[in-house]
CSV table of C-alpha atoms and ligand atoms in Angstrom, one decimal:
chain,number,residue,atom,x,y,z
A,1,UNK,CA,-15.2,-14.9,-2.5
A,2,UNK,CA,-11.9,-16.8,-3.5
A,3,UNK,CA,-11.7,-15.3,-6.9
A,4,UNK,CA,-11.7,-11.7,-5.0
A,5,UNK,CA,-9.1,-12.5,-2.9
A,6,UNK,CA,-6.7,-13.5,-5.3
A,7,UNK,CA,-7.2,-10.6,-7.4
A,8,UNK,CA,-6.0,-8.2,-4.4
A,9,UNK,CA,-3.2,-10.5,-4.1
A,10,UNK,CA,-2.3,-10.4,-7.8
A,11,UNK,CA,-2.8,-6.4,-7.9
A,12,UNK,CA,-0.8,-6.3,-4.0
A,13,UNK,CA,2.0,-8.1,-5.8
A,14,UNK,CA,2.2,-5.3,-8.6
A,15,UNK,CA,1.8,-2.1,-6.8
A,16,UNK,CA,3.0,-3.3,-3.0
A,17,UNK,CA,0.2,-2.1,-1.7
A,18,UNK,CA,0.3,-4.5,1.6
A,19,UNK,CA,-0.3,-1.4,4.2
A,20,UNK,CA,2.7,-1.9,6.6
A,21,UNK,CA,1.3,-1.3,10.3
A,22,UNK,CA,3.8,1.7,10.6
A,23,UNK,CA,2.8,3.7,7.7
A,24,UNK,CA,-0.1,6.4,8.2
A,25,UNK,CA,-1.9,8.9,6.1
A,26,UNK,CA,-3.0,11.1,8.9
A,27,UNK,CA,-5.8,13.9,9.1
A,28,UNK,CA,-5.4,15.8,11.8
A,29,UNK,CA,-2.7,14.2,13.4
A,30,UNK,CA,-0.2,14.7,15.9
A,31,UNK,CA,3.4,12.6,15.9
A,32,UNK,CA,4.9,12.7,19.3
A,33,UNK,CA,8.8,11.4,18.4
A,34,UNK,CA,11.4,10.3,21.5
A,35,UNK,CA,8.8,9.9,23.9
A,36,UNK,CA,9.5,8.5,27.5
A,37,UNK,CA,6.3,7.2,28.1
A,38,UNK,CA,5.5,6.1,31.8
A,39,UNK,CA,3.5,2.9,32.1
A,40,UNK,CA,0.8,3.3,34.6
A,41,UNK,CA,0.5,-0.9,35.0
A,42,UNK,CA,4.2,-1.4,36.2
A,43,UNK,CA,5.9,2.3,35.8
A,44,UNK,CA,8.4,1.3,33.7
A,45,UNK,CA,9.6,4.0,31.5
A,46,UNK,CA,10.4,3.3,27.4
A,47,UNK,CA,12.9,4.6,25.8
A,48,UNK,CA,12.6,6.8,22.7
A,49,UNK,CA,8.9,5.9,21.9
A,50,UNK,CA,6.7,7.3,18.9
A,51,UNK,CA,3.0,7.8,19.3
A,52,UNK,CA,0.7,8.4,16.4
A,53,UNK,CA,-2.7,10.2,17.2
A,54,UNK,CA,-5.1,10.5,14.9
A,55,UNK,CA,-8.3,12.8,15.9
A,56,UNK,CA,-8.4,12.4,19.5
A,57,UNK,CA,-7.2,8.3,19.6
A,58,UNK,CA,-3.8,6.9,19.9
A,59,UNK,CA,-3.5,4.6,17.2
A,60,UNK,CA,0.2,3.5,17.2
A,61,UNK,CA,2.9,3.4,19.6
A,62,UNK,CA,6.5,1.6,18.7
A,63,UNK,CA,10.0,1.9,18.5
A,64,UNK,CA,9.9,2.2,14.6
A,65,UNK,CA,9.9,5.6,13.1
A,66,UNK,CA,6.4,5.4,11.3
A,67,UNK,CA,5.9,6.7,7.6
A,68,UNK,CA,3.5,9.0,7.9
A,69,UNK,CA,1.9,11.4,5.2
A,70,UNK,CA,-1.1,13.5,5.8
A,71,UNK,CA,-1.8,16.5,7.7
A,72,UNK,CA,-0.1,16.4,11.2
A,73,UNK,CA,1.9,18.1,14.0
A,74,UNK,CA,5.1,16.9,15.1
A,75,UNK,CA,6.3,17.3,18.8
A,76,UNK,CA,10.0,15.9,20.0
A,77,UNK,CA,9.7,15.0,23.4
A,78,UNK,CA,13.7,14.5,23.7
A,79,UNK,CA,14.5,14.5,27.4
A,80,UNK,CA,10.8,14.7,28.5
A,81,UNK,CA,8.6,12.1,30.0
A,82,UNK,CA,4.9,11.2,28.9
A,83,UNK,CA,2.1,10.0,30.6
A,84,UNK,CA,-1.9,10.2,30.3
A,85,UNK,CA,-3.7,13.1,31.5
A,86,UNK,CA,-4.6,12.8,35.0
A,87,UNK,CA,-7.8,11.8,36.3
A,88,UNK,CA,-9.9,14.1,39.3
A,89,UNK,CA,-12.6,11.4,40.5
A,90,UNK,CA,-13.8,13.9,43.0
A,91,UNK,CA,-15.0,17.6,41.9
A,92,UNK,CA,-18.3,19.7,41.9
A,93,UNK,CA,-18.4,22.3,38.7
A,94,UNK,CA,-21.0,23.8,40.0
A,95,UNK,CA,-20.6,27.0,41.9
A,96,UNK,CA,-17.5,29.4,42.0
A,97,UNK,CA,-15.3,28.4,44.5
A,98,UNK,CA,-15.8,29.8,47.8
A,99,UNK,CA,-18.7,32.7,46.7
A,100,UNK,CA,-22.5,32.1,47.8
A,101,UNK,CA,-25.3,32.2,45.5
A,102,UNK,CA,-26.2,36.3,46.7
A,103,UNK,CA,-22.3,36.8,45.7
A,104,UNK,CA,-22.7,35.1,42.4
A,105,UNK,CA,-25.5,37.4,41.9
A,106,UNK,CA,-23.7,40.5,42.8
A,107,UNK,CA,-20.6,39.8,41.1
A,108,UNK,CA,-21.7,38.5,37.4
A,109,UNK,CA,-18.0,39.6,35.8
A,110,UNK,CA,-16.5,37.9,38.4
A,111,UNK,CA,-18.8,34.8,38.0
A,112,UNK,CA,-17.9,34.9,33.8
A,113,UNK,CA,-14.5,35.1,34.2
A,114,UNK,CA,-14.0,32.0,36.8
A,115,UNK,CA,-16.5,30.2,34.0
A,116,UNK,CA,-14.4,30.6,31.0
A,117,UNK,CA,-11.2,30.2,32.7
A,118,UNK,CA,-12.3,26.9,34.7
A,119,UNK,CA,-11.9,24.3,32.4
A,120,UNK,CA,-8.1,25.5,31.8
A,121,UNK,CA,-7.3,25.9,35.1
A,122,UNK,CA,-7.6,21.7,35.5
A,123,UNK,CA,-5.9,21.0,32.2
A,124,UNK,CA,-3.5,23.8,33.3
A,125,UNK,CA,-2.0,21.2,36.6
A,126,UNK,CA,-2.8,18.4,33.4
A,127,UNK,CA,-6.1,17.2,34.8
A,128,UNK,CA,-7.5,15.8,31.6
A,129,UNK,CA,-10.7,13.8,32.9
A,130,UNK,CA,-12.7,14.9,36.0
A,131,UNK,CA,-15.7,13.4,37.6
A,132,UNK,CA,-18.1,15.6,39.3
A,133,UNK,CA,-19.5,13.6,41.9
A,134,UNK,CA,-22.9,15.5,42.7
A,135,UNK,CA,-24.3,18.7,41.6
A,136,UNK,CA,-27.7,20.7,41.9
A,137,UNK,CA,-27.3,22.2,38.2
A,138,UNK,CA,-27.1,20.0,35.5
A,139,UNK,CA,-26.9,23.0,33.6
A,140,UNK,CA,-23.7,24.1,35.0
A,141,UNK,CA,-22.3,20.1,33.2
A,142,UNK,CA,-23.6,21.3,30.0
A,143,UNK,CA,-22.2,25.0,30.1
A,144,UNK,CA,-18.6,23.1,31.0
A,145,UNK,CA,-19.0,21.1,28.2
A,146,UNK,CA,-19.7,23.7,25.8
A,147,UNK,CA,-16.6,25.2,26.3
A,148,UNK,CA,-14.0,24.6,23.4
A,149,UNK,CA,-11.0,23.6,25.5
A,150,UNK,CA,-11.8,21.7,28.6
A,151,UNK,CA,-11.3,18.0,30.3
A,152,UNK,CA,-13.8,15.2,29.5
A,153,UNK,CA,-16.4,15.6,32.1
A,154,UNK,CA,-18.5,12.6,34.0
A,155,UNK,CA,-21.2,12.9,36.1
A,156,UNK,CA,-23.3,11.3,39.0
A,157,UNK,CA,-26.7,12.8,38.2
A,158,UNK,CA,-27.3,14.7,41.4
A,159,UNK,CA,-26.5,13.3,44.5
A,160,UNK,CA,-28.8,10.6,45.8
A,161,UNK,CA,-29.2,12.4,49.1
A,162,UNK,CA,-31.3,10.6,51.9
A,163,UNK,CA,-34.7,12.3,52.4
A,164,UNK,CA,-34.1,14.9,54.8
A,165,UNK,CA,-30.6,13.9,55.4
A,166,UNK,CA,-27.5,15.5,54.3
A,167,UNK,CA,-27.5,17.9,51.8
A,168,UNK,CA,-31.5,17.7,52.0
A,169,UNK,CA,-32.1,18.7,55.6
A,170,UNK,CA,-35.8,20.1,56.2
A,171,UNK,CA,-36.6,19.5,52.4
A,172,UNK,CA,-35.2,22.5,51.6
A,173,UNK,CA,-33.3,21.8,48.7
A,174,UNK,CA,-34.6,21.0,45.3
A,175,UNK,CA,-32.7,17.4,44.9
A,176,UNK,CA,-34.5,15.6,42.2
A,177,UNK,CA,-32.8,12.1,43.1
A,178,UNK,CA,-33.2,11.9,46.8
A,179,UNK,CA,-34.0,8.7,48.1
A,180,UNK,CA,-36.5,8.2,50.7
A,181,UNK,CA,-36.2,6.1,53.6
A,182,UNK,CA,-39.3,5.6,56.3
A,183,UNK,CA,-39.2,7.9,59.2
A,184,UNK,CA,-41.8,8.5,61.4
A,185,UNK,CA,-40.0,11.9,62.4
A,186,UNK,CA,-39.1,12.9,58.5
A,187,UNK,CA,-42.5,12.2,56.3
A,188,UNK,CA,-42.0,12.7,52.9
A,189,UNK,CA,-43.9,16.2,52.1
A,190,UNK,CA,-46.9,15.8,50.4
A,191,UNK,CA,-45.7,17.4,47.4
A,192,UNK,CA,-43.3,14.4,46.3
A,193,UNK,CA,-44.4,10.9,45.4
A,194,UNK,CA,-42.9,8.2,47.4
A,195,UNK,CA,-42.1,5.8,44.5
A,196,UNK,CA,-40.3,8.3,42.5
A,197,UNK,CA,-37.8,8.2,45.6
A,198,UNK,CA,-37.3,4.4,46.1
A,199,UNK,CA,-33.7,3.1,45.3
A,200,UNK,CA,-35.1,1.4,42.4
A,201,UNK,CA,-36.7,5.0,40.7
A,202,UNK,CA,-33.7,7.4,40.8
A,203,UNK,CA,-31.0,4.7,40.2
A,204,UNK,CA,-32.9,4.1,36.7
A,205,UNK,CA,-33.2,7.8,36.6
A,206,UNK,CA,-29.7,8.2,37.3
A,207,UNK,CA,-28.5,5.7,34.9
A,208,UNK,CA,-30.8,7.9,32.0
A,209,UNK,CA,-29.3,10.6,32.7
A,210,UNK,CA,-26.1,9.6,31.4
A,211,UNK,CA,-24.4,9.3,35.1
A,212,UNK,CA,-21.6,6.4,35.2
A,213,UNK,CA,-22.3,6.4,39.3
A,214,UNK,CA,-24.5,7.1,41.7
A,215,UNK,CA,-23.5,9.1,44.8
A,216,UNK,CA,-25.1,8.8,48.3
A,217,UNK,CA,-24.4,10.0,52.1
A,218,UNK,CA,-23.7,8.7,55.2
A,219,UNK,CA,-23.1,12.0,57.0
A,220,UNK,CA,-25.0,12.2,60.4
A,221,UNK,CA,-23.9,16.0,60.3
A,222,UNK,CA,-20.3,17.9,61.7
A,223,UNK,CA,-21.8,20.0,64.6
A,224,UNK,CA,-21.7,17.4,67.9
A,225,UNK,CA,-24.3,20.0,69.6
A,226,UNK,CA,-27.2,19.4,67.3
A,227,UNK,CA,-29.2,16.4,67.0
A,228,UNK,CA,-27.8,13.4,64.1
A,229,UNK,CA,-29.1,14.0,60.4
A,230,UNK,CA,-31.2,11.0,59.2
A,231,UNK,CA,-28.4,7.9,57.5
A,232,UNK,CA,-29.4,5.2,55.4
A,233,UNK,CA,-29.8,1.9,57.0
A,234,UNK,CA,-28.2,-1.1,56.3
A,235,UNK,CA,-31.0,-2.2,54.4
A,236,UNK,CA,-31.5,0.7,52.3
A,237,UNK,CA,-27.7,0.7,51.3
A,238,UNK,CA,-28.4,-2.8,50.4
A,239,UNK,CA,-30.9,-1.9,48.2
A,240,UNK,CA,-29.3,1.3,46.7
A,241,UNK,CA,-26.4,-1.5,45.9
A,242,UNK,CA,-28.2,-3.4,44.2
A,243,UNK,CA,-29.8,-1.3,42.1
A,244,UNK,CA,-26.7,0.9,41.3
A,245,UNK,CA,-25.3,-2.1,39.8
A,246,UNK,CA,-28.3,-2.8,38.2
A,247,UNK,CA,-27.7,-0.4,36.7
A,248,UNK,CA,-24.1,-0.5,35.5
A,249,UNK,CA,-23.6,2.3,38.1
A,250,UNK,CA,-20.7,2.4,40.5
A,251,UNK,CA,-22.0,3.1,43.8
A,252,UNK,CA,-20.2,6.2,45.7
A,253,UNK,CA,-20.7,7.2,49.1
A,254,UNK,CA,-19.7,10.2,51.1
A,255,UNK,CA,-17.9,9.2,54.8
A,256,UNK,CA,-15.6,10.5,56.8
A,257,UNK,CA,-16.2,9.4,60.4
A,258,UNK,CA,-15.0,6.4,61.8
A,259,UNK,CA,-18.7,5.2,62.0
A,260,UNK,CA,-19.7,6.0,58.5
A,261,UNK,CA,-16.4,4.2,57.4
A,262,UNK,CA,-17.6,1.0,59.0
A,263,UNK,CA,-21.1,1.1,58.2
A,264,UNK,CA,-19.6,1.2,54.1
A,265,UNK,CA,-17.2,-1.2,54.8
A,266,UNK,CA,-19.2,-3.6,56.2
A,267,UNK,CA,-22.1,-2.7,53.5
A,268,UNK,CA,-19.1,-3.2,50.5
A,269,UNK,CA,-19.9,-0.3,49.0
A,270,UNK,CA,-17.9,0.4,45.9
A,271,UNK,CA,-15.9,3.6,47.0
A,272,UNK,CA,-15.9,5.8,49.9
A,273,UNK,CA,-15.7,9.3,48.6
A,274,UNK,CA,-13.6,10.9,51.7
A,275,UNK,CA,-10.8,9.5,53.9
A,276,UNK,CA,-11.4,9.0,57.0
A,277,UNK,CA,-10.4,12.1,59.3
A,278,UNK,CA,-13.1,12.2,62.0
A,279,UNK,CA,-12.5,10.0,64.9
A,280,UNK,CA,-14.7,10.9,67.3
A,281,UNK,CA,-12.9,10.8,70.8
A,282,UNK,CA,-10.0,8.8,69.7
A,283,UNK,CA,-7.0,10.4,68.6
A,284,UNK,CA,-3.1,9.6,67.2
A,285,UNK,CA,-1.3,7.7,69.6
A,286,UNK,CA,2.4,9.5,70.5
A,287,UNK,CA,4.3,7.4,68.4
A,288,UNK,CA,1.9,8.2,65.7
A,289,UNK,CA,0.0,5.1,66.4
A,290,UNK,CA,-3.8,4.7,64.8
A,291,UNK,CA,-6.3,3.9,67.7
A,292,UNK,CA,-7.9,0.6,67.8
A,293,UNK,CA,-11.4,1.8,66.4
A,294,UNK,CA,-9.9,3.8,63.6
A,295,UNK,CA,-7.5,1.0,62.5
A,296,UNK,CA,-10.9,-1.7,62.7
A,297,UNK,CA,-12.8,0.2,60.4
A,298,UNK,CA,-9.7,1.1,58.0
A,299,UNK,CA,-8.6,-3.2,58.6
A,300,UNK,CA,-12.4,-4.0,57.1
A,301,UNK,CA,-12.3,-1.5,54.6
A,302,UNK,CA,-8.9,-3.4,53.3
A,303,UNK,CA,-10.6,-6.8,53.6
A,304,UNK,CA,-13.4,-5.9,51.9
A,305,UNK,CA,-11.6,-4.3,49.1
A,306,UNK,CA,-13.3,-0.5,49.5
A,307,UNK,CA,-11.6,1.9,47.1
A,308,UNK,CA,-10.7,5.0,49.3
A,309,UNK,CA,-10.7,8.8,48.1
A,310,UNK,CA,-8.3,10.4,50.5
A,311,UNK,CA,-9.3,13.6,49.7
A,312,UNK,CA,-6.8,15.2,52.3
A,313,UNK,CA,-7.3,19.1,50.9
A,314,UNK,CA,-10.9,19.1,51.9
A,315,UNK,CA,-9.6,20.1,55.3
A,316,UNK,CA,-6.5,22.3,54.2
A,317,UNK,CA,-8.7,24.2,52.4
A,318,UNK,CA,-10.9,25.1,55.1
A,319,UNK,CA,-8.2,25.5,57.0
A,320,UNK,CA,-6.8,28.2,54.2
A,321,UNK,CA,-9.8,30.5,55.6
A,322,UNK,CA,-7.6,30.5,58.4
A,323,UNK,CA,-4.4,31.9,56.8
A,324,UNK,CA,-5.4,34.6,54.6
A,325,UNK,CA,-1.8,34.8,53.2
A,326,UNK,CA,-2.3,31.6,50.9
A,327,UNK,CA,-4.0,34.3,48.8
A,328,UNK,CA,-0.4,35.5,48.0
A,329,UNK,CA,0.7,32.2,46.3
A,330,UNK,CA,1.6,33.1,43.2
A,331,UNK,CA,0.4,29.7,41.5
A,332,UNK,CA,-3.6,30.8,42.0
A,333,UNK,CA,-2.3,33.8,39.2
A,334,UNK,CA,-2.5,30.8,36.9
A,335,UNK,CA,-6.1,29.1,37.7
A,336,UNK,CA,-7.9,32.1,39.0
A,337,UNK,CA,-9.0,35.4,37.3
A,338,UNK,CA,-7.3,38.5,38.8
A,339,UNK,CA,-10.7,39.9,39.7
A,340,UNK,CA,-11.6,37.0,42.0
A,341,UNK,CA,-8.2,36.3,43.6
A,342,UNK,CA,-9.0,40.2,44.7
A,343,UNK,CA,-12.2,39.9,46.0
A,344,UNK,CA,-11.4,36.9,48.2
A,345,UNK,CA,-8.7,39.0,49.3
A,346,UNK,CA,-11.3,41.8,50.6
A,347,UNK,CA,-13.4,39.3,52.1
A,348,UNK,CA,-11.1,37.2,54.2
A,349,UNK,CA,-12.9,38.6,57.7
A,350,UNK,CA,-16.4,37.5,56.5
A,351,UNK,CA,-15.5,34.6,54.5
A,352,UNK,CA,-14.0,33.3,57.9
A,353,UNK,CA,-17.0,34.3,59.8
A,354,UNK,CA,-19.3,32.2,57.6
A,355,UNK,CA,-17.7,29.2,58.0
A,356,UNK,CA,-16.2,29.1,61.5
A,357,UNK,CA,-18.5,32.3,63.1
A,358,UNK,CA,-17.0,33.8,66.5
A,359,UNK,CA,-14.4,30.5,67.1
A,360,UNK,CA,-10.9,31.6,67.6
A,361,UNK,CA,-8.5,31.4,64.8
A,362,UNK,CA,-6.0,29.6,66.6
A,363,UNK,CA,-8.4,27.1,67.9
A,364,UNK,CA,-9.7,26.6,64.5
A,365,UNK,CA,-6.0,25.9,63.3
A,366,UNK,CA,-5.0,23.4,65.6
A,367,UNK,CA,-8.1,21.4,65.6
A,368,UNK,CA,-8.0,21.3,61.8
A,369,UNK,CA,-4.5,20.5,61.8
A,370,UNK,CA,-4.9,17.4,63.9
A,371,UNK,CA,-7.9,16.3,61.8
A,372,UNK,CA,-5.7,17.0,58.7
A,373,UNK,CA,-2.8,14.7,60.2
A,374,UNK,CA,-5.5,11.8,61.2
A,375,UNK,CA,-6.3,12.6,57.6
A,376,UNK,CA,-2.7,11.6,56.4
A,377,UNK,CA,-2.3,8.9,59.1
A,378,UNK,CA,-5.2,7.0,58.2
A,379,UNK,CA,-4.0,7.3,54.6
A,380,UNK,CA,-0.5,5.9,55.0
A,381,UNK,CA,-2.2,2.9,57.0
A,382,UNK,CA,-4.0,2.3,54.5
A,383,UNK,CA,-1.2,2.7,52.0
A,384,UNK,CA,0.5,-0.3,54.5
A,385,UNK,CA,-2.0,-2.9,53.7
A,386,UNK,CA,-1.8,-2.5,49.9
A,387,UNK,CA,-5.6,-0.8,50.2
A,388,UNK,CA,-6.9,0.5,47.1
A,389,UNK,CA,-6.5,4.3,46.6
A,390,UNK,CA,-7.8,6.2,44.5
A,391,UNK,CA,-7.0,10.1,43.8
A,392,UNK,CA,-10.0,12.5,44.2
A,393,UNK,CA,-9.8,15.9,45.6
A,394,UNK,CA,-13.4,17.3,46.2
A,395,UNK,CA,-13.0,20.6,44.6
A,396,UNK,CA,-14.1,22.7,45.9
A,397,UNK,CA,-15.3,20.6,49.1
A,398,UNK,CA,-16.8,24.2,50.8
A,399,UNK,CA,-17.2,27.3,50.7
A,400,UNK,CA,-13.3,28.5,50.9
A,401,UNK,CA,-10.7,30.1,48.5
A,402,UNK,CA,-8.9,27.3,49.6
A,403,UNK,CA,-9.4,24.5,46.8
A,404,UNK,CA,-8.4,26.5,43.8
A,405,UNK,CA,-9.6,24.3,40.3
A,406,UNK,CA,-6.2,22.3,39.1
A,407,UNK,CA,-4.1,23.6,41.4
A,408,UNK,CA,-5.9,21.6,44.4
A,409,UNK,CA,-4.9,18.7,42.7
A,410,UNK,CA,-1.6,19.5,42.7
A,411,UNK,CA,-1.8,20.2,46.2
A,412,UNK,CA,-3.5,17.0,47.3
A,413,UNK,CA,-0.5,15.0,45.6
A,414,UNK,CA,1.8,17.4,47.7
A,415,UNK,CA,-0.2,16.1,50.7
A,416,UNK,CA,-0.4,12.3,49.5
A,417,UNK,CA,3.8,12.8,49.6
A,418,UNK,CA,3.8,14.2,52.9
A,419,UNK,CA,1.4,11.0,54.3
A,420,UNK,CA,4.1,8.8,53.1
A,421,UNK,CA,2.4,7.7,49.9
A,422,UNK,CA,5.3,7.0,47.1
A,423,UNK,CA,5.1,8.6,43.5
A,424,UNK,CA,4.6,5.5,42.1
A,425,UNK,CA,1.4,5.1,43.8
A,426,UNK,CA,0.4,8.7,43.2
A,427,UNK,CA,0.9,8.3,39.7
A,428,UNK,CA,-1.5,5.2,39.1
A,429,UNK,CA,-4.5,6.7,41.7
A,430,UNK,CA,-4.5,9.3,39.4
A,431,UNK,CA,-4.4,7.3,36.3
A,432,UNK,CA,-5.5,3.7,35.7
A,433,UNK,CA,-6.7,2.9,39.3
A,434,UNK,CA,-9.5,5.9,38.9
A,435,UNK,CA,-10.1,4.9,35.1
A,436,UNK,CA,-10.7,1.1,36.4
A,437,UNK,CA,-12.6,2.3,39.3
A,438,UNK,CA,-15.0,4.2,37.1
A,439,UNK,CA,-15.1,1.5,34.3
A,440,UNK,CA,-13.4,4.2,32.2
A,441,UNK,CA,-10.6,2.3,31.9
A,442,UNK,CA,-10.9,1.5,27.9
A,443,UNK,CA,-10.8,5.1,27.1
A,444,UNK,CA,-8.3,6.4,30.2
A,445,UNK,CA,-5.6,5.7,32.5
A,446,UNK,CA,-2.7,5.0,30.4
A,447,UNK,CA,-1.1,5.5,26.6
A,448,UNK,CA,-2.4,2.7,24.5
A,449,UNK,CA,-3.7,2.2,21.1
A,450,UNK,CA,-7.1,2.8,21.2
A,451,UNK,CA,-7.0,5.0,24.2
A,452,UNK,CA,-8.3,9.0,24.2
A,453,UNK,CA,-5.8,11.2,23.3
A,454,UNK,CA,-5.3,13.2,26.3
A,455,UNK,CA,-1.5,13.1,27.2
A,456,UNK,CA,0.9,15.2,29.2
A,457,UNK,CA,4.7,16.1,27.9
A,458,UNK,CA,6.2,16.8,31.6
A,459,UNK,CA,9.8,18.3,31.8
A,460,UNK,CA,10.5,16.0,34.8
A,461,UNK,CA,10.4,12.3,35.9
A,462,UNK,CA,6.9,12.8,38.0
A,463,UNK,CA,8.2,9.1,39.7
A,464,UNK,CA,11.3,11.1,41.2
A,465,UNK,CA,9.8,14.5,42.2
A,466,UNK,CA,5.9,15.7,42.6
A,467,UNK,CA,6.9,18.7,41.1
A,468,UNK,CA,7.2,17.5,37.9
A,469,UNK,CA,3.3,17.8,37.9
A,470,UNK,CA,3.9,21.2,38.2
A,471,UNK,CA,6.4,21.2,35.4
A,472,UNK,CA,4.3,20.4,32.5
A,473,UNK,CA,5.1,21.4,29.1
A,474,UNK,CA,2.5,20.5,26.5
A,475,UNK,CA,-1.6,19.3,27.4
A,476,UNK,CA,-3.0,17.0,25.0
A,477,UNK,CA,-6.6,16.9,24.7
A,478,UNK,CA,-8.7,15.0,22.8
A,479,UNK,CA,-5.8,14.8,20.2
A,480,UNK,CA,-5.1,18.5,20.7
A,481,UNK,CA,-1.8,19.7,21.6
A,482,UNK,CA,-1.9,23.2,23.6
A,483,UNK,CA,1.1,24.8,25.4
A,484,UNK,CA,1.0,24.9,29.2
A,485,UNK,CA,1.4,28.5,29.2
A,486,UNK,CA,-1.8,29.0,27.1
A,487,UNK,CA,-4.1,27.8,29.8
A,488,UNK,CA,-3.0,30.1,32.3
A,489,UNK,CA,-5.4,33.0,33.8
A,490,UNK,CA,-2.6,35.0,33.4
A,491,UNK,CA,-3.3,34.7,29.5
A,492,UNK,CA,-7.3,34.8,29.3
B,501,LIG,ZN1,-17.6,16.4,47.2
């Protein structure tokens, strides 16, 4: 052994082969010069850094000019800002925004164009990592993953809904990972075996599917005139949490009412997948004061370290059905095929009817504006208390054209600004905080050696103006640099 070391030492003395740390012979490389990198940890900005990427990984960051040879592409980021790709931790890639299954069948070319564009639309707005929080169609996940240019996609392996509860009322849907809760009013249909639908069996199956989290629901329903749908008991939620953690899965739970948030805070779940905007009988005080019941639920979430996804665009997305002029927003042309925008424009009336029936438009608007304000007030309250805020849009949240892929993330960020959330907090929520929450931070959430080369080059500083996220110059995905405009639906 000693002899061998000596031999190498001698050899190196002659040929000066000590490999300098900043010397790279690249295969499929990318070199970014003059980068002002914004740290996701402390928001500091480095000057004139050099980033070296090989294949899909960052292999060097420093202030020296490393010696590079081999095959690589140069990017000079002089005057620009370099940040990690954004993470949207609440999407559903299942369907075609706002189209029912029947409409999808009747319009195959629109659906085909939409699916081809979908991954690019997320990238167009800088979302290079997505977490699908529940789909009944695993094939759509693999279709999405088969695209040549696409964000990195993680998933929860089908919603672990509560038997006959929200998402599975009347057992009418086939959701293989539902969890059965004993209830004499809702006995499990004979075709299912109870033992396949315990938290233990479901968590095992979800983990085996390659999922990173388990998603379940606390949702008694949205229609106060209807009897409440079954929700999990405290004991059941405890079991789900135990089994999720035993299988190294993060526990994400749907809930948006005061009751749900209080229940989930008390149960100490990992993440609540929606903001608290459904305040029941309570409302904002005259001086924008949060009412007592809501404040108590939010306080408990802070105390118990619950991570909170505001998903402000859920309500705005629905509300845009009342304002079809939303479809004239020029930005839509970058993320949706023109044929789909035209289809929406021709069906604004029927889309409204589908969701709101014959309820008057101004009444719906007033009500949704109030709910949206409640969501923002709750978010601001949590921010003031230093709560753990994640970034998730729930795209698309409902059968609406109001949650367009990619652009919905930008609209969500804009709403967070409207809620009084500082740009630094928004930046961290959509990067390192999301990555840590879902245990993806070894590869995502920052620009560091060893991390995935998913990077954005921005023309403006996102810590100064939110519009920087809509002023992207280059999107680097898995080490491949793409001109932003090449991702636009106008080009495809
Ligand atoms: Zn969702």
